[in-house]
CSV table of C-alpha atoms in Angstrom, one decimal:
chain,number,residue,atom,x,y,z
O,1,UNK,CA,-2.0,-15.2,21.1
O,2,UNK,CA,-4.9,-16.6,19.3
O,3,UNK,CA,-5.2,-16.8,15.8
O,4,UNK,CA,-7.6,-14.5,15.0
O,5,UNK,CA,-5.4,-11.6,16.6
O,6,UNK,CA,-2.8,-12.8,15.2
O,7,UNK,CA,-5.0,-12.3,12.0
O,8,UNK,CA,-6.2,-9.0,13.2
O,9,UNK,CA,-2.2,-7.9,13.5
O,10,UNK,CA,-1.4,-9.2,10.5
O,11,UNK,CA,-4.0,-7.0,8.9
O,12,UNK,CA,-2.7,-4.0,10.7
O,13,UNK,CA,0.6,-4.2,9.6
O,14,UNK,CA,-0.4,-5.1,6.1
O,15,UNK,CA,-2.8,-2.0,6.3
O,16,UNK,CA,-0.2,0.2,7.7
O,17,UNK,CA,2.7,-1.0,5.0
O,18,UNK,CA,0.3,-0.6,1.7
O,19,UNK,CA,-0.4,2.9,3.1
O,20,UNK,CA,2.8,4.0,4.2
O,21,UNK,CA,4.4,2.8,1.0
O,22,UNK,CA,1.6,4.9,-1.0
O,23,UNK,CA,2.2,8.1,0.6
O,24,UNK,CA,5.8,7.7,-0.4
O,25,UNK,CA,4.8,6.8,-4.4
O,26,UNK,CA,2.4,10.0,-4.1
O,27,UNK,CA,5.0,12.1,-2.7
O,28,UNK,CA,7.5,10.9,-5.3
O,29,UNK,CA,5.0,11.0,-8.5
O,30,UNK,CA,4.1,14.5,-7.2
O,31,UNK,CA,7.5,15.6,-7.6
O,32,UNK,CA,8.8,14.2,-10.7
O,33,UNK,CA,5.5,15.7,-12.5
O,34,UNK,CA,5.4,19.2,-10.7
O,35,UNK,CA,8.9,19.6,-11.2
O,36,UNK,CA,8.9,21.9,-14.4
O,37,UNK,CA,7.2,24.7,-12.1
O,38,UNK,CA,10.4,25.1,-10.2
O,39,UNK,CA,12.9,24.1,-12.7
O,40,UNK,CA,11.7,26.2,-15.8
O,41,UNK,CA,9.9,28.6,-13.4
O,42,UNK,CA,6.5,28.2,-14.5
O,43,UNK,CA,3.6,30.9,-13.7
O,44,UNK,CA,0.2,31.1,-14.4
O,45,UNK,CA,-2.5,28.8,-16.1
O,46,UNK,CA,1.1,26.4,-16.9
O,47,UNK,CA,1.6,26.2,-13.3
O,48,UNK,CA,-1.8,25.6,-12.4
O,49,UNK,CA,-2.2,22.7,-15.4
O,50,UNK,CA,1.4,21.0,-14.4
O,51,UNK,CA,0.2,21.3,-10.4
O,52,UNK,CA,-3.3,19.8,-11.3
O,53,UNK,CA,-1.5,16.8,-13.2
O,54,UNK,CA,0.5,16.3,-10.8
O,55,UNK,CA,-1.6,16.0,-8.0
O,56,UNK,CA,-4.4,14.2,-10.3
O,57,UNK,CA,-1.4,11.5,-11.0
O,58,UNK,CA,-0.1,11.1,-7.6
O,59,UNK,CA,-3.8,10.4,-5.9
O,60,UNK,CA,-3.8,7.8,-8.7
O,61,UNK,CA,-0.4,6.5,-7.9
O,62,UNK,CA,-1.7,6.5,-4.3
O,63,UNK,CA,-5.5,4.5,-5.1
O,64,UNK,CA,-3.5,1.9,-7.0
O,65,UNK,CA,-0.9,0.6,-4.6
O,66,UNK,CA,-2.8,0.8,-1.9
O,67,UNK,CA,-5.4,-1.7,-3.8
O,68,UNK,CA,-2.2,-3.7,-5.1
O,69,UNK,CA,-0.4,-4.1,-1.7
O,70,UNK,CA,-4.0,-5.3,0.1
O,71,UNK,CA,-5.0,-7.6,-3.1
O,72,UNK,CA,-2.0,-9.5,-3.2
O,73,UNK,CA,-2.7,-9.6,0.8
O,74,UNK,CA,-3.6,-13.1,2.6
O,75,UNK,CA,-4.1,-13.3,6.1
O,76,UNK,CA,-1.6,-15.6,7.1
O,77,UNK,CA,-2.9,-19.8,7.3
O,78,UNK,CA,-3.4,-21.4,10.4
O,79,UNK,CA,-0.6,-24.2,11.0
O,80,UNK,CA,-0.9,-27.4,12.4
O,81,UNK,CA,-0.1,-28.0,15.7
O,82,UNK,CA,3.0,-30.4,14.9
O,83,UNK,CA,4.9,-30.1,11.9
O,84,UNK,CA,4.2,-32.4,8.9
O,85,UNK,CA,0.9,-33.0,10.6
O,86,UNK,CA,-1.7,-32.6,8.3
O,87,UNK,CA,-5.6,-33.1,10.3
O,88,UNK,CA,-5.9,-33.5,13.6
O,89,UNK,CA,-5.7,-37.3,15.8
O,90,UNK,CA,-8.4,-39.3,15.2
């Protein structure tokens, strides 16, 4: 493979990991904040309010891993062909 498909890939699976790892923060932050609706069996403008926070804090959840996991992201470094090999023959 060459190495900028190997980059390319590398992307994809970092791309696919910070997303995939969102969703489930967003589906978990989701829950623990909307869960007074079913537990105390909320109706009305309280249900609405507790929904709307929780769905206002999971999309945040969501925005900031996705940013952390691809920040802290670097495409991987070329090697050198032989190990301990620093620059090329001369």
């Amino acid at each position: 493979m060459t190495r900028d498909r190997v980059r390319r890939d590398a992307v994809t699976v970092q791309t696919g990991y910070a997303l995939g790892t969102a969703a489930l923060l967003a589906a978990a932050l989701f829950c623990l904040v909307g869960a007074p609706v079913p537990v105390f069996g909320l109706h009305g403008t309280a249900r609405d309010v507790v929904l709307v926070a929780a769905s206002a804090v999971a999309a945040v959840g969501f925005v900031v891993r996705v940013a952390r996991a691809l920040w802290r992201f670097a495409p991987p470094v070329a090697q050198p062909s032989q190990p301990g090999r620093t620059s090329p023959d001369s």
